[in-house]
Coordinates of C-alpha atoms in Angstrom, one line a residue:
M1 CA 3.6 28.3 -6.0
A2 CA 3.1 24.7 -7.2
E3 CA 2.7 22.1 -4.4
K4 CA 5.8 20.0 -4.1
I5 CA 5.3 16.2 -4.4
F6 CA 6.3 15.4 -0.8
E7 CA 3.8 18.0 0.5
K8 CA 0.8 16.3 -1.1
D9 CA -1.7 14.0 0.4
V10 CA -0.6 10.4 -0.4
R11 CA -3.8 9.9 -2.4
D12 CA -3.3 13.0 -4.5
A13 CA 0.3 12.0 -5.2
F14 CA -0.9 8.6 -6.5
F15 CA -3.9 9.9 -8.6
D16 CA -1.9 12.8 -10.0
R17 CA 0.6 10.3 -11.4
I18 CA -2.2 8.1 -12.8
Y19 CA -3.5 11.2 -14.6
E20 CA 0.0 11.7 -16.1
L21 CA 0.1 8.1 -17.2
A22 CA -3.4 8.3 -18.7
S23 CA -2.5 11.4 -20.7
K24 CA 0.1 9.2 -22.5
D25 CA -1.8 5.9 -22.7
E26 CA -5.3 5.8 -24.1
N27 CA -5.6 2.2 -22.8
L28 CA -5.5 3.3 -19.2
V29 CA -9.0 3.1 -17.7
F30 CA -10.1 4.2 -14.2
I31 CA -13.1 2.7 -12.4
T32 CA -14.4 3.8 -9.0
A33 CA -17.1 2.4 -6.8
D34 CA -18.4 5.8 -5.8
A35 CA -15.2 6.6 -3.9
G36 CA -13.7 10.0 -4.7
A37 CA -10.4 11.9 -4.2
F38 CA -9.5 15.5 -5.0
S39 CA -7.1 14.6 -7.8
L40 CA -9.6 12.4 -9.6
K41 CA -11.7 15.3 -10.6
R42 CA -9.2 16.3 -13.3
F43 CA -9.2 12.7 -14.7
K44 CA -13.0 12.6 -14.9
E45 CA -13.1 16.0 -16.7
D46 CA -10.3 15.3 -19.2
F47 CA -10.8 11.6 -19.9
P48 CA -14.6 11.1 -19.5
D49 CA -14.6 8.1 -21.8
R50 CA -12.1 6.3 -19.5
F51 CA -13.5 7.2 -16.1
I52 CA -16.4 5.0 -14.9
N53 CA -18.3 5.2 -11.6
V54 CA -20.2 2.0 -11.1
G55 CA -21.8 3.2 -7.8
V56 CA -21.6 1.2 -4.6
A57 CA -21.1 -2.1 -6.5
E58 CA -17.5 -3.3 -5.9
Q59 CA -18.2 -6.8 -7.3
T60 CA -19.6 -5.3 -10.5
M61 CA -16.5 -3.1 -10.7
V62 CA -14.2 -6.1 -10.7
L63 CA -16.2 -7.8 -13.4
L64 CA -16.2 -4.8 -15.6
A65 CA -12.5 -4.4 -15.0
T66 CA -12.0 -8.0 -16.0
G67 CA -13.7 -7.5 -19.4
L68 CA -11.8 -4.4 -20.1
A69 CA -8.5 -6.0 -19.2
M70 CA -9.3 -8.9 -21.5
C71 CA -9.8 -6.3 -24.3
G72 CA -6.3 -4.9 -23.8
K73 CA -7.0 -2.2 -21.3
N74 CA -4.8 -1.4 -18.3
V75 CA -7.4 -1.0 -15.6
F76 CA -7.3 0.7 -12.2
I77 CA -10.2 0.1 -9.8
Y78 CA -10.7 2.1 -6.6
S79 CA -12.7 2.0 -3.4
I80 CA -12.3 2.0 0.4
I81 CA -10.1 -0.9 1.5
P82 CA -12.5 -3.4 3.2
F83 CA -15.1 -3.0 0.4
I84 CA -12.8 -3.6 -2.5
T85 CA -10.6 -6.3 -0.9
Q86 CA -13.2 -8.3 1.0
R87 CA -16.6 -7.7 -0.5
A88 CA -15.2 -8.4 -3.9
L89 CA -12.6 -11.0 -2.9
E90 CA -14.2 -13.9 -4.8
H91 CA -14.4 -11.9 -8.0
I92 CA -10.8 -10.8 -7.6
K93 CA -9.7 -14.4 -7.1
V94 CA -11.8 -16.0 -9.9
N95 CA -11.7 -13.3 -12.5
V96 CA -8.6 -11.2 -12.1
C97 CA -6.0 -13.5 -10.5
S98 CA -7.0 -16.8 -12.3
M99 CA -6.3 -15.1 -15.6
N100 CA -3.4 -13.0 -14.4
L101 CA -4.9 -9.8 -15.8
P102 CA -3.4 -6.3 -15.6
V103 CA -5.9 -4.9 -13.1
T104 CA -4.7 -2.7 -10.2
I105 CA -6.8 -2.7 -7.1
V106 CA -6.4 0.6 -5.3
G107 CA -7.7 0.6 -1.7
C108 CA -7.9 3.7 0.4
G109 CA -8.0 3.8 4.2
A110 CA -5.1 1.5 5.4
G111 CA -5.4 0.4 9.0
I112 CA -7.7 2.6 11.0
S113 CA -7.1 5.8 9.1
F114 CA -10.9 6.1 8.6
G115 CA -11.2 5.9 12.4
F116 CA -14.3 8.1 12.7
D117 CA -16.2 5.9 10.3
G118 CA -15.8 2.9 12.5
P119 CA -15.3 -0.8 12.0
T120 CA -17.0 -1.0 8.6
H121 CA -14.2 1.1 7.2
H122 CA -11.2 -0.2 9.0
G123 CA -8.6 -1.7 6.7
N124 CA -7.0 -4.1 9.1
Q125 CA -7.4 -7.5 7.2
D126 CA -6.6 -6.5 3.6
I127 CA -3.0 -7.7 3.4
A128 CA -4.0 -11.1 4.7
A129 CA -6.7 -11.3 2.0
M130 CA -4.7 -10.0 -0.9
K131 CA -1.5 -11.9 0.1
S132 CA -3.4 -15.2 -0.3
M133 CA -4.1 -14.5 -4.0
P134 CA -1.6 -16.0 -6.4
D135 CA 0.2 -13.6 -8.8
M136 CA -0.9 -10.6 -6.7
K137 CA 1.6 -7.9 -6.1
I138 CA 1.1 -5.7 -3.0
L139 CA 2.4 -2.2 -2.9
S140 CA 2.3 -0.2 0.4
P141 CA 3.7 3.4 0.0
S142 CA 4.9 5.3 3.1
D143 CA 4.9 8.9 1.9
A144 CA 3.8 11.0 -1.1
V145 CA 6.8 10.2 -3.2
S146 CA 6.6 6.4 -2.8
S147 CA 2.9 6.7 -3.4
M148 CA 3.6 8.4 -6.8
L149 CA 6.2 5.7 -7.6
S150 CA 3.7 3.0 -6.6
A151 CA 1.5 4.2 -9.4
D152 CA 4.4 3.6 -11.8
E153 CA 5.1 0.2 -10.4
A154 CA 1.5 -1.0 -10.7
Y155 CA 1.1 0.5 -14.2
K156 CA 4.1 -1.4 -15.6
S157 CA 3.6 -4.7 -13.7
N158 CA 1.2 -6.1 -16.3
T159 CA -0.2 -8.4 -13.5
P160 CA -2.8 -8.1 -10.7
A161 CA -1.6 -5.6 -8.2
Y162 CA -3.0 -4.2 -5.0
V163 CA -2.0 -0.7 -3.8
R164 CA -2.7 0.0 -0.1
L165 CA -3.1 3.8 0.3
D166 CA -3.5 5.7 3.5
K167 CA -4.8 9.3 3.6
G168 CA -3.2 12.6 4.6
R169 CA 0.2 14.2 4.5
F170 CA 3.1 12.2 5.9
D171 CA 6.7 13.0 6.8
Q172 CA 9.0 12.7 3.8
I173 CA 10.9 9.3 3.6
Y174 CA 11.8 9.3 -0.1
D175 CA 13.3 11.7 -2.6
E176 CA 12.0 12.2 -6.1
K177 CA 15.2 10.7 -7.4
D178 CA 14.6 7.5 -5.4
S179 CA 13.3 4.2 -6.8
I180 CA 11.0 1.7 -5.0
S181 CA 11.6 -1.0 -7.6
T182 CA 13.5 -3.1 -5.1
G183 CA 10.5 -3.1 -2.7
A184 CA 12.5 -2.4 0.4
K185 CA 14.9 0.3 1.7
N186 CA 17.1 0.7 4.7
I187 CA 16.1 4.2 5.9
I188 CA 18.4 4.0 9.1
S189 CA 21.0 1.3 9.4
S190 CA 21.8 -0.6 12.7
N191 CA 23.6 -3.7 13.7
E192 CA 21.7 -4.0 16.9
Y193 CA 17.9 -3.4 16.8
N194 CA 15.9 -2.9 13.7
I195 CA 12.3 -1.9 12.9
I196 CA 10.7 -3.3 9.8
S197 CA 7.6 -1.3 8.8
T198 CA 5.4 -0.3 6.0
G199 CA 3.0 2.5 5.1
F200 CA 2.0 5.1 7.7
M201 CA 4.1 3.3 10.4
T202 CA 7.4 4.0 8.6
P203 CA 7.4 7.7 9.4
R204 CA 6.4 6.8 12.9
A205 CA 9.2 4.3 13.1
V206 CA 11.7 6.9 12.1
K207 CA 10.5 9.2 14.9
V208 CA 10.8 6.2 17.3
S209 CA 14.4 5.5 16.1
K210 CA 15.4 9.1 16.7
M211 CA 13.8 9.2 20.2
L212 CA 15.6 6.0 21.2
S213 CA 18.8 7.2 19.8
D214 CA 18.7 10.1 22.2
A215 CA 18.3 7.5 25.0
G216 CA 21.4 5.6 23.8
Y217 CA 19.8 2.9 21.7
N218 CA 20.9 2.2 18.1
V219 CA 17.7 1.4 16.2
G220 CA 17.5 1.0 12.4
V221 CA 14.4 1.3 10.2
T222 CA 13.7 -0.6 7.0
D223 CA 10.7 0.4 4.9
I224 CA 8.8 -2.3 2.9
T225 CA 7.1 -0.8 -0.1
T226 CA 6.4 -4.1 -1.7
I227 CA 4.8 -6.6 0.7
K228 CA 4.4 -9.2 -1.9
P229 CA 6.8 -10.4 -3.2
L230 CA 9.2 -9.5 -0.4
N231 CA 12.8 -8.5 -1.1
K232 CA 14.5 -11.5 0.5
E233 CA 18.0 -10.1 0.1
V234 CA 17.2 -7.0 2.1
L235 CA 15.3 -8.9 4.7
C236 CA 18.1 -11.4 5.2
D237 CA 20.6 -8.7 5.5
V238 CA 18.6 -6.8 8.2
I239 CA 17.7 -9.9 10.2
T240 CA 21.1 -11.5 10.2
R241 CA 22.8 -8.4 11.6
S242 CA 20.2 -7.7 14.3
K243 CA 19.9 -8.7 17.9
S244 CA 16.2 -8.0 17.8
V245 CA 13.8 -7.3 14.9
F246 CA 10.4 -5.5 15.5
V247 CA 7.8 -5.5 12.7
I248 CA 5.3 -2.6 13.2
E249 CA 2.2 -2.3 11.0
E250 CA -1.3 -0.9 11.0
H251 CA -2.9 -4.2 10.2
S252 CA -4.1 -7.2 12.2
V253 CA -1.3 -9.2 13.8
V254 CA -2.7 -12.1 11.8
G255 CA -1.7 -12.4 8.2
G256 CA 0.1 -9.1 7.7
L257 CA 3.6 -8.0 7.0
A258 CA 4.8 -9.5 10.3
S259 CA 3.5 -12.9 9.4
S260 CA 5.4 -12.8 6.1
V261 CA 8.6 -11.8 7.9
S262 CA 8.0 -14.6 10.5
D263 CA 7.6 -17.1 7.7
F264 CA 10.8 -15.9 6.1
I265 CA 12.7 -16.3 9.4
T266 CA 11.4 -19.8 9.9
D267 CA 11.8 -20.9 6.3
N268 CA 15.4 -19.8 6.3
N269 CA 16.4 -21.1 9.7
L270 CA 17.4 -17.6 10.9
S271 CA 18.0 -16.9 14.6
V272 CA 16.8 -13.5 15.9
L273 CA 14.6 -12.2 18.7
F274 CA 11.4 -11.3 16.8
H275 CA 8.6 -9.1 17.9
R276 CA 5.4 -8.1 16.1
I277 CA 3.4 -4.9 16.9
G278 CA 0.1 -4.5 15.1
L279 CA -3.6 -4.3 15.6
P280 CA -5.0 -7.0 18.0
D281 CA -6.8 -10.0 16.7
K282 CA -10.3 -8.8 17.7
Q283 CA -13.2 -6.9 16.4
I284 CA -12.2 -3.2 16.6
F285 CA -15.3 -1.2 17.5
E286 CA -13.4 1.9 18.7
Y287 CA -13.8 5.3 16.9
G288 CA -11.4 8.2 16.7
D289 CA -8.3 9.6 15.0

């Protein structure tokens, strides 16, 4: 029996969709810095001329992607989050963003999902780094379906994009008939308390909402699939009808989604009790799942 999309690892859902897009578009090129994924094997076997492994050389990968994009290619580059978003940050800024090229940066290992690999592999500062880049679109899927749809959004964006992938199988949030083109969706509605979340934390937030509902609290959940640019209409609606808003994310409390929501509240003179829950602003040396 074929595996259903919502049963897939979020990485496989993304790369399976990239394969489908590449089968129809000969200008789609995939470059990896020695990072693998199960679903990439098929791409490498069927499109060997459009699959490049540069080795552990993220800066070189960005430069190669820049040249290919300038020649009319739609380029996807892939590595573990801290290596691709921070080691190659200057190259992304100067080459990809300054020329507004159609290069999609795919980072795997959001937050501390590579927990057993330790602090070198923690992806807890990537949103802050990528958010500071002009013209950069940031996509953060929360389940396999939205991961697949993020591939579509990045492919058609024709601008620099960053896709923040986690790893593993998550509870289903979206249906295959859904769209993530708006970048935000009210999963559970409430006029009292609302959680705004992204990525892996959205399935967690839904569980929290159900637990608190049993205790008599009405807690809504809004999922953010596009961190930049934010859907201001959805945000304004959620905030203005809330007594309290909680932003929960697997990222440093500095510079992540919560910071963007806080800026939005301040810039628009909104009045709400605001709370942020994220990883602490410290060096995280802990290991574990």
